[in-house]
Amino acid sequence: NAGVMQNPRHLVRRRGQEARLRCSPMKGHSHVYWYRQLPEEGLKFMVYLQKENIIDESGMPKERFSAEFPKEGPSILRIQQVVRGDSAAYFCASSPPGGQYSGANVLTFGAGSRLTVL
Amino acid sequence: GDSVTQMEGPVTLSEEAFLTINCTYTATGYPSLFWYVQYPGEGLQLLLKATKADDKGSNKGFEATYRKETTSFHLEKGSVQVSDSAVYFCALSDDSGGYQKVTFGTGTKLQVIP
């Protein structure tokens, strides 16, 4: 039973290019969360998605960042026109449906995608 | 909003020493509390959790007790090993909105030397 799969593990982009990070949740999980970890800092919540719906994007920068979780396929975090300040590790986590009622109130994290902007 | 404060690192200990990493939180509701561990180059792994006041979470010799009166969830281990070297994150989860919104502390790096 594969865990949360993220790819690519490492991505290098030049300023102005686009970065696309993919996340496949654990089997049976329909809730996906994206977090960003800046160097020497903790993880900051970015966005929470269910299939075809963005539920909470309060942590997403207003410009250049977008996320989707289509009916089929992985969740995608897209960063347009990257800048050096976007260099970070981006972690995806998933959880099963049901939220607080399922009792499974634990997020399972992927290994992360490390973006370096030159 | 919710927040988590944990002690600054790095913490350097000799093997078999006693470990305490302090963590306090602020939250409007009744959060669940977690400790996650991150080994170099890897993602976060859940170490232990507690879902209500006075619960004690434990795993791999680590333990932490949910103290509502002091809003704390300090991580302890009686005898650390070199393999415990990692970054430890205290976190809380507020599921009042029907989903798990997790707030993390900034992490404490632990180095255990032989």
mmCIF file with all atom_site columns, C-alpha atoms in Angstrom:
data_model
loop_
_atom_site.group_PDB
_atom_site.id
_atom_site.type_symbol
_atom_site.label_atom_id
_atom_site.label_alt_id
_atom_site.label_comp_id
_atom_site.label_asym_id
_atom_site.label_entity_id
_atom_site.label_seq_id
_atom_site.pdbx_PDB_ins_code
_atom_site.Cartn_x
_atom_site.Cartn_y
_atom_site.Cartn_z
_atom_site.occupancy
_atom_site.B_iso_or_equiv
_atom_site.pdbx_formal_charge
_atom_site.auth_seq_id
_atom_site.auth_comp_id
_atom_site.auth_asym_id
_atom_site.auth_atom_id
_atom_site.pdbx_PDB_model_num
ATOM 1   C CA . ASN A 1 1   ? 0.000   0.000  0.000   1.00 0.00 ? 1   ASN A CA 1
ATOM 2   C CA . ALA A 1 2   ? 1.938   2.984  -1.279  1.00 0.00 ? 2   ALA A CA 1
ATOM 3   C CA . GLY A 1 3   ? 1.959   6.089  0.846   1.00 0.00 ? 3   GLY A CA 1
ATOM 4   C CA . VAL A 1 4   ? 1.589   9.633  -0.407  1.00 0.00 ? 4   VAL A CA 1
ATOM 5   C CA . MET A 1 5   ? 3.611   9.931  -3.597  1.00 0.00 ? 5   MET A CA 1
ATOM 6   C CA . GLN A 1 6   ? 5.097   13.225 -4.637  1.00 0.00 ? 6   GLN A CA 1
ATOM 7   C CA . ASN A 1 7   ? 7.053   14.034 -7.760  1.00 0.00 ? 7   ASN A CA 1
ATOM 8   C CA . PRO A 1 8   ? 9.406   15.317 -8.725  1.00 0.00 ? 8   PRO A CA 1
ATOM 9   C CA . ARG A 1 9   ? 11.503  15.000 -5.592  1.00 0.00 ? 9   ARG A CA 1
ATOM 10  C CA . HIS A 1 10  ? 13.789  17.748 -6.775  1.00 0.00 ? 10  HIS A CA 1
ATOM 11  C CA . LEU A 1 11  ? 13.018  20.473 -9.302  1.00 0.00 ? 11  LEU A CA 1
ATOM 12  C CA . VAL A 1 12  ? 15.266  23.261 -10.513 1.00 0.00 ? 12  VAL A CA 1
ATOM 13  C CA . ARG A 1 13  ? 13.781  26.228 -12.320 1.00 0.00 ? 13  ARG A CA 1
ATOM 14  C CA . ARG A 1 14  ? 15.075  29.567 -13.503 1.00 0.00 ? 14  ARG A CA 1
ATOM 15  C CA . ARG A 1 15  ? 13.324  32.754 -12.504 1.00 0.00 ? 15  ARG A CA 1
ATOM 16  C CA . GLY A 1 16  ? 10.208  33.293 -14.604 1.00 0.00 ? 16  GLY A CA 1
ATOM 17  C CA . GLN A 1 17  ? 9.624   29.628 -15.399 1.00 0.00 ? 17  GLN A CA 1
ATOM 18  C CA . GLU A 1 18  ? 6.717   27.531 -14.217 1.00 0.00 ? 18  GLU A CA 1
ATOM 19  C CA . ALA A 1 19  ? 6.900   24.778 -11.598 1.00 0.00 ? 19  ALA A CA 1
ATOM 20  C CA . ARG A 1 20  ? 4.400   21.928 -11.380 1.00 0.00 ? 20  ARG A CA 1
ATOM 21  C CA . LEU A 1 21  ? 4.399   19.644 -8.378  1.00 0.00 ? 21  LEU A CA 1
ATOM 22  C CA . ARG A 1 22  ? 2.317   16.499 -8.271  1.00 0.00 ? 22  ARG A CA 1
ATOM 23  C CA . CYS A 1 23  ? 0.840   14.575 -5.382  1.00 0.00 ? 23  CYS A CA 1
ATOM 24  C CA . SER A 1 24  ? -0.949  11.227 -5.398  1.00 0.00 ? 24  SER A CA 1
ATOM 25  C CA . PRO A 1 25  ? -2.700  10.636 -2.072  1.00 0.00 ? 25  PRO A CA 1
ATOM 26  C CA . MET A 1 26  ? -2.778  7.358  -0.240  1.00 0.00 ? 26  MET A CA 1
ATOM 27  C CA . LYS A 1 27  ? -5.249  4.814  -1.538  1.00 0.00 ? 27  LYS A CA 1
ATOM 28  C CA . GLY A 1 28  ? -8.660  5.573  -0.101  1.00 0.00 ? 28  GLY A CA 1
ATOM 29  C CA . HIS A 1 29  ? -7.752  9.144  0.817   1.00 0.00 ? 29  HIS A CA 1
ATOM 30  C CA . SER A 1 30  ? -9.759  11.870 -0.866  1.00 0.00 ? 30  SER A CA 1
ATOM 31  C CA . HIS A 1 31  ? -8.488  14.897 1.043   1.00 0.00 ? 31  HIS A CA 1
ATOM 32  C CA . VAL A 1 32  ? -5.235  16.562 0.038   1.00 0.00 ? 32  VAL A CA 1
ATOM 33  C CA . TYR A 1 33  ? -3.289  19.293 1.800   1.00 0.00 ? 33  TYR A CA 1
ATOM 34  C CA . TRP A 1 34  ? -0.279  21.242 0.569   1.00 0.00 ? 34  TRP A CA 1
ATOM 35  C CA . TYR A 1 35  ? 2.303   22.723 2.934   1.00 0.00 ? 35  TYR A CA 1
ATOM 36  C CA . ARG A 1 36  ? 5.409   24.773 2.271   1.00 0.00 ? 36  ARG A CA 1
ATOM 37  C CA . GLN A 1 37  ? 8.595   24.569 4.312   1.00 0.00 ? 37  GLN A CA 1
ATOM 38  C CA . LEU A 1 38  ? 11.016  27.424 3.866   1.00 0.00 ? 38  LEU A CA 1
ATOM 39  C CA . PRO A 1 39  ? 14.646  26.827 4.845   1.00 0.00 ? 39  PRO A CA 1
ATOM 40  C CA . GLU A 1 40  ? 15.072  26.544 8.620   1.00 0.00 ? 40  GLU A CA 1
ATOM 41  C CA . GLU A 1 41  ? 11.344  27.058 9.204   1.00 0.00 ? 41  GLU A CA 1
ATOM 42  C CA . GLY A 1 42  ? 8.319   24.980 10.044  1.00 0.00 ? 42  GLY A CA 1
ATOM 43  C CA . LEU A 1 43  ? 5.592   23.941 7.666   1.00 0.00 ? 43  LEU A CA 1
ATOM 44  C CA . LYS A 1 44  ? 3.018   26.494 6.623   1.00 0.00 ? 44  LYS A CA 1
ATOM 45  C CA . PHE A 1 45  ? -0.431  25.454 5.441   1.00 0.00 ? 45  PHE A CA 1
ATOM 46  C CA . MET A 1 46  ? -1.179  26.470 1.885   1.00 0.00 ? 46  MET A CA 1
ATOM 47  C CA . VAL A 1 47  ? -4.334  24.794 0.624   1.00 0.00 ? 47  VAL A CA 1
ATOM 48  C CA . TYR A 1 48  ? -6.793  21.988 1.309   1.00 0.00 ? 48  TYR A CA 1
ATOM 49  C CA . LEU A 1 49  ? -8.582  20.234 -1.510  1.00 0.00 ? 49  LEU A CA 1
ATOM 50  C CA . GLN A 1 50  ? -11.082 17.481 -2.062  1.00 0.00 ? 50  GLN A CA 1
ATOM 51  C CA . LYS A 1 51  ? -11.751 15.944 -5.440  1.00 0.00 ? 51  LYS A CA 1
ATOM 52  C CA . GLU A 1 52  ? -12.585 18.789 -7.860  1.00 0.00 ? 52  GLU A CA 1
ATOM 53  C CA . ASN A 1 53  ? -12.991 21.287 -5.001  1.00 0.00 ? 53  ASN A CA 1
ATOM 54  C CA . ILE A 1 54  ? -10.762 23.788 -3.229  1.00 0.00 ? 54  ILE A CA 1
ATOM 55  C CA . ILE A 1 55  ? -12.013 23.886 0.344   1.00 0.00 ? 55  ILE A CA 1
ATOM 56  C CA . ASP A 1 56  ? -9.526  26.228 2.016   1.00 0.00 ? 56  ASP A CA 1
ATOM 57  C CA . GLU A 1 57  ? -6.849  28.214 0.209   1.00 0.00 ? 57  GLU A CA 1
ATOM 58  C CA . SER A 1 58  ? -6.209  30.714 2.978   1.00 0.00 ? 58  SER A CA 1
ATOM 59  C CA . GLY A 1 59  ? -2.477  29.965 2.986   1.00 0.00 ? 59  GLY A CA 1
ATOM 60  C CA . MET A 1 60  ? -1.908  30.324 -0.725  1.00 0.00 ? 60  MET A CA 1
ATOM 61  C CA . PRO A 1 61  ? -0.207  33.456 -2.053  1.00 0.00 ? 61  PRO A CA 1
ATOM 62  C CA . LYS A 1 62  ? -2.726  35.432 -4.049  1.00 0.00 ? 62  LYS A CA 1
ATOM 63  C CA . GLU A 1 63  ? -0.524  35.691 -7.124  1.00 0.00 ? 63  GLU A CA 1
ATOM 64  C CA . ARG A 1 64  ? 1.156   32.999 -9.232  1.00 0.00 ? 64  ARG A CA 1
ATOM 65  C CA . PHE A 1 65  ? 0.120   29.993 -7.113  1.00 0.00 ? 65  PHE A CA 1
ATOM 66  C CA . SER A 1 66  ? -2.741  27.639 -7.915  1.00 0.00 ? 66  SER A CA 1
ATOM 67  C CA . ALA A 1 67  ? -3.777  24.147 -6.953  1.00 0.00 ? 67  ALA A CA 1
ATOM 68  C CA . GLU A 1 68  ? -6.150  21.552 -8.301  1.00 0.00 ? 68  GLU A CA 1
ATOM 69  C CA . PHE A 1 69  ? -7.274  18.028 -7.509  1.00 0.00 ? 69  PHE A CA 1
ATOM 70  C CA . PRO A 1 70  ? -9.097  16.671 -10.536 1.00 0.00 ? 70  PRO A CA 1
ATOM 71  C CA . LYS A 1 71  ? -11.526 13.798 -10.542 1.00 0.00 ? 71  LYS A CA 1
ATOM 72  C CA . GLU A 1 72  ? -8.862  11.605 -12.095 1.00 0.00 ? 72  GLU A CA 1
ATOM 73  C CA . GLY A 1 73  ? -5.156  11.898 -11.476 1.00 0.00 ? 73  GLY A CA 1
ATOM 74  C CA . PRO A 1 74  ? -2.943  13.548 -8.915  1.00 0.00 ? 74  PRO A CA 1
ATOM 75  C CA . SER A 1 75  ? -3.267  16.885 -7.204  1.00 0.00 ? 75  SER A CA 1
ATOM 76  C CA . ILE A 1 76  ? -1.157  19.581 -8.838  1.00 0.00 ? 76  ILE A CA 1
ATOM 77  C CA . LEU A 1 77  ? 0.428   22.611 -7.205  1.00 0.00 ? 77  LEU A CA 1
ATOM 78  C CA . ARG A 1 78  ? 1.381   25.101 -9.902  1.00 0.00 ? 78  ARG A CA 1
ATOM 79  C CA . ILE A 1 79  ? 3.681   28.073 -9.445  1.00 0.00 ? 79  ILE A CA 1
ATOM 80  C CA . GLN A 1 80  ? 3.912   30.466 -12.352 1.00 0.00 ? 80  GLN A CA 1
ATOM 81  C CA . GLN A 1 81  ? 6.798   32.861 -12.982 1.00 0.00 ? 81  GLN A CA 1
ATOM 82  C CA . VAL A 1 82  ? 8.838   31.504 -10.122 1.00 0.00 ? 82  VAL A CA 1
ATOM 83  C CA . VAL A 1 83  ? 11.067  33.782 -8.058  1.00 0.00 ? 83  VAL A CA 1
ATOM 84  C CA . ARG A 1 84  ? 13.984  32.931 -5.775  1.00 0.00 ? 84  ARG A CA 1
ATOM 85  C CA . GLY A 1 85  ? 11.740  33.271 -2.722  1.00 0.00 ? 85  GLY A CA 1
ATOM 86  C CA . ASP A 1 86  ? 9.690   30.295 -3.949  1.00 0.00 ? 86  ASP A CA 1
ATOM 87  C CA . SER A 1 87  ? 12.652  27.997 -3.238  1.00 0.00 ? 87  SER A CA 1
ATOM 88  C CA . ALA A 1 88  ? 11.367  25.644 -0.567  1.00 0.00 ? 88  ALA A CA 1
ATOM 89  C CA . ALA A 1 89  ? 10.228  22.125 0.148   1.00 0.00 ? 89  ALA A CA 1
ATOM 90  C CA . TYR A 1 90  ? 6.589   21.564 -0.732  1.00 0.00 ? 90  TYR A CA 1
ATOM 91  C CA . PHE A 1 91  ? 4.881   18.783 1.158   1.00 0.00 ? 91  PHE A CA 1
ATOM 92  C CA . CYS A 1 92  ? 1.634   17.113 0.333   1.00 0.00 ? 92  CYS A CA 1
ATOM 93  C CA . ALA A 1 93  ? -0.443  15.272 2.896   1.00 0.00 ? 93  ALA A CA 1
ATOM 94  C CA . SER A 1 94  ? -3.619  13.264 2.606   1.00 0.00 ? 94  SER A CA 1
ATOM 95  C CA . SER A 1 95  ? -6.339  12.019 4.894   1.00 0.00 ? 95  SER A CA 1
ATOM 96  C CA . PRO A 1 96  ? -9.372  9.813  4.497   1.00 0.00 ? 96  PRO A CA 1
ATOM 97  C CA . PRO A 1 97  ? -12.849 11.288 4.117   1.00 0.00 ? 97  PRO A CA 1
ATOM 98  C CA . GLY A 1 98  ? -14.950 11.949 7.168   1.00 0.00 ? 98  GLY A CA 1
ATOM 99  C CA . GLY A 1 99  ? -12.752 14.514 8.925   1.00 0.00 ? 99  GLY A CA 1
ATOM 100 C CA . GLN A 1 100 ? -13.381 14.617 12.639  1.00 0.00 ? 100 GLN A CA 1
ATOM 101 C CA . TYR A 1 101 ? -16.059 11.962 12.490  1.00 0.00 ? 101 TYR A CA 1
ATOM 102 C CA . SER A 1 102 ? -13.813 9.258  11.179  1.00 0.00 ? 102 SER A CA 1
ATOM 103 C CA . GLY A 1 103 ? -11.485 9.338  14.141  1.00 0.00 ? 103 GLY A CA 1
ATOM 104 C CA . ALA A 1 104 ? -8.618  9.162  11.675  1.00 0.00 ? 104 ALA A CA 1
ATOM 105 C CA . ASN A 1 105 ? -7.485  12.687 12.406  1.00 0.00 ? 105 ASN A CA 1
ATOM 106 C CA . VAL A 1 106 ? -3.939  12.141 11.211  1.00 0.00 ? 106 VAL A CA 1
ATOM 107 C CA . LEU A 1 107 ? -2.357  13.437 8.083   1.00 0.00 ? 107 LEU A CA 1
ATOM 108 C CA . THR A 1 108 ? 0.002   11.200 6.123   1.00 0.00 ? 108 THR A CA 1
ATOM 109 C CA . PHE A 1 109 ? 2.799   13.162 4.495   1.00 0.00 ? 109 PHE A CA 1
ATOM 110 C CA . GLY A 1 110 ? 4.718   12.558 1.323   1.00 0.00 ? 110 GLY A CA 1
ATOM 111 C CA . ALA A 1 111 ? 8.487   12.903 1.120   1.00 0.00 ? 111 ALA A CA 1
ATOM 112 C CA . GLY A 1 112 ? 8.210   16.375 -0.381  1.00 0.00 ? 112 GLY A CA 1
ATOM 113 C CA . SER A 1 113 ? 9.268   18.160 -3.550  1.00 0.00 ? 113 SER A CA 1
ATOM 114 C CA . ARG A 1 114 ? 12.249  20.441 -3.197  1.00 0.00 ? 114 ARG A CA 1
ATOM 115 C CA . LEU A 1 115 ? 12.096  23.407 -5.538  1.00 0.00 ? 115 LEU A CA 1
ATOM 116 C CA . THR A 1 116 ? 15.212  25.433 -6.250  1.00 0.00 ? 116 THR A CA 1
ATOM 117 C CA . VAL A 1 117 ? 14.890  28.633 -8.220  1.00 0.00 ? 117 VAL A CA 1
ATOM 118 C CA . LEU A 1 118 ? 18.113  29.884 -9.781  1.00 0.00 ? 118 LEU A CA 1
ATOM 119 C CA . GLY B 2 1   ? -5.595  32.117 15.266  1.00 0.00 ? 1   GLY B CA 1
ATOM 120 C CA . ASP B 2 2   ? -4.008  28.867 16.350  1.00 0.00 ? 2   ASP B CA 1
ATOM 121 C CA . SER B 2 3   ? -0.280  28.801 17.019  1.00 0.00 ? 3   SER B CA 1
ATOM 122 C CA . VAL B 2 4   ? 2.429   26.467 18.298  1.00 0.00 ? 4   VAL B CA 1
ATOM 123 C CA . THR B 2 5   ? 5.619   27.550 20.021  1.00 0.00 ? 5   THR B CA 1
ATOM 124 C CA . GLN B 2 6   ? 8.468   25.131 20.584  1.00 0.00 ? 6   GLN B CA 1
ATOM 125 C CA . MET B 2 7   ? 11.936  25.537 21.938  1.00 0.00 ? 7   MET B CA 1
ATOM 126 C CA . GLU B 2 8   ? 14.671  26.736 19.660  1.00 0.00 ? 8   GLU B CA 1
ATOM 127 C CA . GLY B 2 9   ? 17.311  24.330 18.535  1.00 0.00 ? 9   GLY B CA 1
ATOM 128 C CA . PRO B 2 10  ? 19.620  22.829 17.852  1.00 0.00 ? 10  PRO B CA 1
ATOM 129 C CA . VAL B 2 11  ? 19.667  20.577 20.864  1.00 0.00 ? 11  VAL B CA 1
ATOM 130 C CA . THR B 2 12  ? 22.823  18.515 21.200  1.00 0.00 ? 12  THR B CA 1
ATOM 131 C CA . LEU B 2 13  ? 22.855  15.562 23.584  1.00 0.00 ? 13  LEU B CA 1
ATOM 132 C CA . SER B 2 14  ? 25.112  12.635 24.294  1.00 0.00 ? 14  SER B CA 1
ATOM 133 C CA . GLU B 2 15  ? 23.763  9.159  23.706  1.00 0.00 ? 15  GLU B CA 1
ATOM 134 C CA . GLU B 2 16  ? 21.609  7.879  26.605  1.00 0.00 ? 16  GLU B CA 1
ATOM 135 C CA . ALA B 2 17  ? 20.885  11.409 27.864  1.00 0.00 ? 17  ALA B CA 1
ATOM 136 C CA . PHE B 2 18  ? 17.378  12.536 28.825  1.00 0.00 ? 18  PHE B CA 1
ATOM 137 C CA . LEU B 2 19  ? 15.502  14.585 26.256  1.00 0.00 ? 19  LEU B CA 1
ATOM 138 C CA . THR B 2 20  ? 12.884  17.269 26.743  1.00 0.00 ? 20  THR B CA 1
ATOM 139 C CA . ILE B 2 21  ? 11.594  19.464 23.928  1.00 0.00 ? 21  ILE B CA 1
ATOM 140 C CA . ASN B 2 22  ? 9.108   22.046 25.144  1.00 0.00 ? 22  ASN B CA 1
ATOM 141 C CA . CYS B 2 23  ? 5.969   22.860 23.216  1.00 0.00 ? 23  CYS B CA 1
ATOM 142 C CA . THR B 2 24  ? 3.106   25.209 24.072  1.00 0.00 ? 24  THR B CA 1
ATOM 143 C CA . TYR B 2 25  ? 0.079   26.089 22.024  1.00 0.00 ? 25  TYR B CA 1
ATOM 144 C CA . THR B 2 26  ? -2.781  28.530 21.670  1.00 0.00 ? 26  THR B CA 1
ATOM 145 C CA . ALA B 2 27  ? -6.054  27.446 20.173  1.00 0.00 ? 27  ALA B CA 1
ATOM 146 C CA . THR B 2 28  ? -9.639  28.602 20.321  1.00 0.00 ? 28  THR B CA 1
ATOM 147 C CA . GLY B 2 29  ? -11.178 25.128 20.369  1.00 0.00 ? 29  GLY B CA 1
ATOM 148 C CA . TYR B 2 30  ? -10.151 21.706 21.603  1.00 0.00 ? 30  TYR B CA 1
ATOM 149 C CA . PRO B 2 31  ? -7.342  20.659 19.323  1.00 0.00 ? 31  PRO B CA 1
ATOM 150 C CA . SER B 2 32  ? -5.584  17.363 18.921  1.00 0.00 ? 32  SER B CA 1
ATOM 151 C CA . LEU B 2 33  ? -1.840  17.553 19.510  1.00 0.00 ? 33  LEU B CA 1
ATOM 152 C CA . PHE B 2 34  ? 0.946   15.820 17.635  1.00 0.00 ? 34  PHE B CA 1
ATOM 153 C CA . TRP B 2 35  ? 4.667   15.362 17.442  1.00 0.00 ? 35  TRP B CA 1
ATOM 154 C CA . TYR B 2 36  ? 6.074   14.723 13.980  1.00 0.00 ? 36  TYR B CA 1
ATOM 155 C CA . VAL B 2 37  ? 9.670   13.766 13.184  1.00 0.00 ? 37  VAL B CA 1
ATOM 156 C CA . GLN B 2 38  ? 11.568  14.620 10.021  1.00 0.00 ? 38  GLN B CA 1
ATOM 157 C CA . TYR B 2 39  ? 14.746  12.742 9.182   1.00 0.00 ? 39  TYR B CA 1
ATOM 158 C CA . PRO B 2 40  ? 17.198  14.386 6.773   1.00 0.00 ? 40  PRO B CA 1
ATOM 159 C CA . GLY B 2 41  ? 15.853  14.558 3.234   1.00 0.00 ? 41  GLY B CA 1
ATOM 160 C CA . GLU B 2 42  ? 12.553  12.955 4.141   1.00 0.00 ? 42  GLU B CA 1
ATOM 161 C CA . GLY B 2 43  ? 8.978   13.967 4.815   1.00 0.00 ? 43  GLY B CA 1
ATOM 162 C CA . LEU B 2 44  ? 7.281   14.164 8.166   1.00 0.00 ? 44  LEU B CA 1
ATOM 163 C CA . GLN B 2 45  ? 6.340   11.036 10.046  1.00 0.00 ? 45  GLN B CA 1
ATOM 164 C CA . LEU B 2 46  ? 3.853   10.998 12.860  1.00 0.00 ? 46  LEU B CA 1
ATOM 165 C CA . LEU B 2 47  ? 5.646   10.176 16.111  1.00 0.00 ? 47  LEU B CA 1
ATOM 166 C CA . LEU B 2 48  ? 2.779   10.362 18.597  1.00 0.00 ? 48  LEU B CA 1
ATOM 167 C CA . LYS B 2 49  ? -0.503  12.093 19.249  1.00 0.00 ? 49  LYS B CA 1
ATOM 168 C CA . ALA B 2 50  ? -3.011  12.952 21.942  1.00 0.00 ? 50  ALA B CA 1
ATOM 169 C CA . THR B 2 51  ? -6.591  13.915 21.283  1.00 0.00 ? 51  THR B CA 1
ATOM 170 C CA . LYS B 2 52  ? -7.848  15.213 24.629  1.00 0.00 ? 52  LYS B CA 1
ATOM 171 C CA . ALA B 2 53  ? -6.680  16.664 27.910  1.00 0.00 ? 53  ALA B CA 1
ATOM 172 C CA . ASP B 2 54  ? -4.515  14.379 30.088  1.00 0.00 ? 54  ASP B CA 1
ATOM 173 C CA . ASP B 2 55  ? -4.012  11.896 27.248  1.00 0.00 ? 55  ASP B CA 1
ATOM 174 C CA . LYS B 2 56  ? -0.458  10.609 26.969  1.00 0.00 ? 56  LYS B CA 1
ATOM 175 C CA . GLY B 2 57  ? 0.893   9.768  23.544  1.00 0.00 ? 57  GLY B CA 1
ATOM 176 C CA . SER B 2 58  ? 3.845   7.410  23.327  1.00 0.00 ? 58  SER B CA 1
ATOM 177 C CA . ASN B 2 59  ? 5.902   5.684  20.666  1.00 0.00 ? 59  ASN B CA 1
ATOM 178 C CA . LYS B 2 60  ? 9.481   4.367  20.333  1.00 0.00 ? 60  LYS B CA 1
ATOM 179 C CA . GLY B 2 61  ? 10.311  5.478  23.874  1.00 0.00 ? 61  GLY B CA 1
ATOM 180 C CA . PHE B 2 62  ? 9.056   9.022  23.296  1.00 0.00 ? 62  PHE B CA 1
ATOM 181 C CA . GLU B 2 63  ? 6.090   10.360 25.218  1.00 0.00 ? 63  GLU B CA 1
ATOM 182 C CA . ALA B 2 64  ? 4.130   13.568 25.636  1.00 0.00 ? 64  ALA B CA 1
ATOM 183 C CA . THR B 2 65  ? 1.139   14.472 27.818  1.00 0.00 ? 65  THR B CA 1
ATOM 184 C CA . TYR B 2 66  ? -1.646  16.834 26.754  1.00 0.00 ? 66  TYR B CA 1
ATOM 185 C CA . ARG B 2 67  ? -1.769  19.452 29.510  1.00 0.00 ? 67  ARG B CA 1
ATOM 186 C CA . LYS B 2 68  ? -4.766  21.717 29.021  1.00 0.00 ? 68  LYS B CA 1
ATOM 187 C CA . GLU B 2 69  ? -4.105  23.790 32.137  1.00 0.00 ? 69  GLU B CA 1
ATOM 188 C CA . THR B 2 70  ? -0.652  24.811 30.901  1.00 0.00 ? 70  THR B CA 1
ATOM 189 C CA . THR B 2 71  ? -1.470  24.468 27.173  1.00 0.00 ? 71  THR B CA 1
ATOM 190 C CA . SER B 2 72  ? 1.603   22.324 26.746  1.00 0.00 ? 72  SER B CA 1
ATOM 191 C CA . PHE B 2 73  ? 2.647   19.093 25.055  1.00 0.00 ? 73  PHE B CA 1
ATOM 192 C CA . HIS B 2 74  ? 6.313   18.589 25.928  1.00 0.00 ? 74  HIS B CA 1
ATOM 193 C CA . LEU B 2 75  ? 8.180   15.735 24.264  1.00 0.00 ? 75  LEU B CA 1
ATOM 194 C CA . GLU B 2 76  ? 10.358  13.506 26.448  1.00 0.00 ? 76  GLU B CA 1
ATOM 195 C CA . LYS B 2 77  ? 12.558  10.465 26.067  1.00 0.00 ? 77  LYS B CA 1
ATOM 196 C CA . GLY B 2 78  ? 14.504  8.840  28.839  1.00 0.00 ? 78  GLY B CA 1
ATOM 197 C CA . SER B 2 79  ? 17.539  7.727  26.850  1.00 0.00 ? 79  SER B CA 1
ATOM 198 C CA . VAL B 2 80  ? 18.228  9.067  23.370  1.00 0.00 ? 80  VAL B CA 1
ATOM 199 C CA . GLN B 2 81  ? 20.099  7.224  20.647  1.00 0.00 ? 81  GLN B CA 1
ATOM 200 C CA . VAL B 2 82  ? 22.143  8.498  17.707  1.00 0.00 ? 82  VAL B CA 1
ATOM 201 C CA . SER B 2 83  ? 19.336  7.308  15.434  1.00 0.00 ? 83  SER B CA 1
ATOM 202 C CA . ASP B 2 84  ? 16.988  9.832  17.109  1.00 0.00 ? 84  ASP B CA 1
ATOM 203 C CA . SER B 2 85  ? 18.864  12.691 15.443  1.00 0.00 ? 85  SER B CA 1
ATOM 204 C CA . ALA B 2 86  ? 16.220  14.526 13.422  1.00 0.00 ? 86  ALA B CA 1
ATOM 205 C CA . VAL B 2 87  ? 13.994  17.584 13.450  1.00 0.00 ? 87  VAL B CA 1
ATOM 206 C CA . TYR B 2 88  ? 10.959  17.347 15.720  1.00 0.00 ? 88  TYR B CA 1
ATOM 207 C CA . PHE B 2 89  ? 7.794   19.333 15.045  1.00 0.00 ? 89  PHE B CA 1
ATOM 208 C CA . CYS B 2 90  ? 5.035   19.967 17.518  1.00 0.00 ? 90  CYS B CA 1
ATOM 209 C CA . ALA B 2 91  ? 1.662   20.483 15.880  1.00 0.00 ? 91  ALA B CA 1
ATOM 210 C CA . LEU B 2 92  ? -1.991  20.941 16.621  1.00 0.00 ? 92  LEU B CA 1
ATOM 211 C CA . SER B 2 93  ? -4.990  20.024 14.580  1.00 0.00 ? 93  SER B CA 1
ATOM 212 C CA . ASP B 2 94  ? -8.178  21.973 14.666  1.00 0.00 ? 94  ASP B CA 1
ATOM 213 C CA . ASP B 2 95  ? -10.942 19.997 13.016  1.00 0.00 ? 95  ASP B CA 1
ATOM 214 C CA . SER B 2 96  ? -13.765 22.315 13.996  1.00 0.00 ? 96  SER B CA 1
ATOM 215 C CA . GLY B 2 97  ? -14.243 23.100 10.323  1.00 0.00 ? 97  GLY B CA 1
ATOM 216 C CA . GLY B 2 98  ? -14.797 19.437 9.519   1.00 0.00 ? 98  GLY B CA 1
ATOM 217 C CA . TYR B 2 99  ? -11.285 18.805 8.255   1.00 0.00 ? 99  TYR B CA 1
ATOM 218 C CA . GLN B 2 100 ? -7.769  18.618 9.645   1.00 0.00 ? 100 GLN B CA 1
ATOM 219 C CA . LYS B 2 101 ? -6.074  21.982 9.537   1.00 0.00 ? 101 LYS B CA 1
ATOM 220 C CA . VAL B 2 102 ? -2.694  21.385 11.112  1.00 0.00 ? 102 VAL B CA 1
ATOM 221 C CA . THR B 2 103 ? -0.563  24.176 12.530  1.00 0.00 ? 103 THR B CA 1
ATOM 222 C CA . PHE B 2 104 ? 3.108   23.403 13.044  1.00 0.00 ? 104 PHE B CA 1
ATOM 223 C CA . GLY B 2 105 ? 5.785   24.802 15.274  1.00 0.00 ? 105 GLY B CA 1
ATOM 224 C CA . THR B 2 106 ? 9.074   25.832 13.710  1.00 0.00 ? 106 THR B CA 1
ATOM 225 C CA . GLY B 2 107 ? 10.798  22.568 14.573  1.00 0.00 ? 107 GLY B CA 1
ATOM 226 C CA . THR B 2 108 ? 13.615  21.647 16.937  1.00 0.00 ? 108 THR B CA 1
ATOM 227 C CA . LYS B 2 109 ? 16.699  19.989 15.545  1.00 0.00 ? 109 LYS B CA 1
ATOM 228 C CA . LEU B 2 110 ? 18.092  17.245 17.767  1.00 0.00 ? 110 LEU B CA 1
ATOM 229 C CA . GLN B 2 111 ? 21.661  16.017 17.408  1.00 0.00 ? 111 GLN B CA 1
ATOM 230 C CA . VAL B 2 112 ? 22.709  12.988 19.418  1.00 0.00 ? 112 VAL B CA 1
ATOM 231 C CA . ILE B 2 113 ? 26.415  12.330 19.589  1.00 0.00 ? 113 ILE B CA 1
ATOM 232 C CA . PRO B 2 114 ? 27.949  8.950  20.489  1.00 0.00 ? 114 PRO B CA 1
#
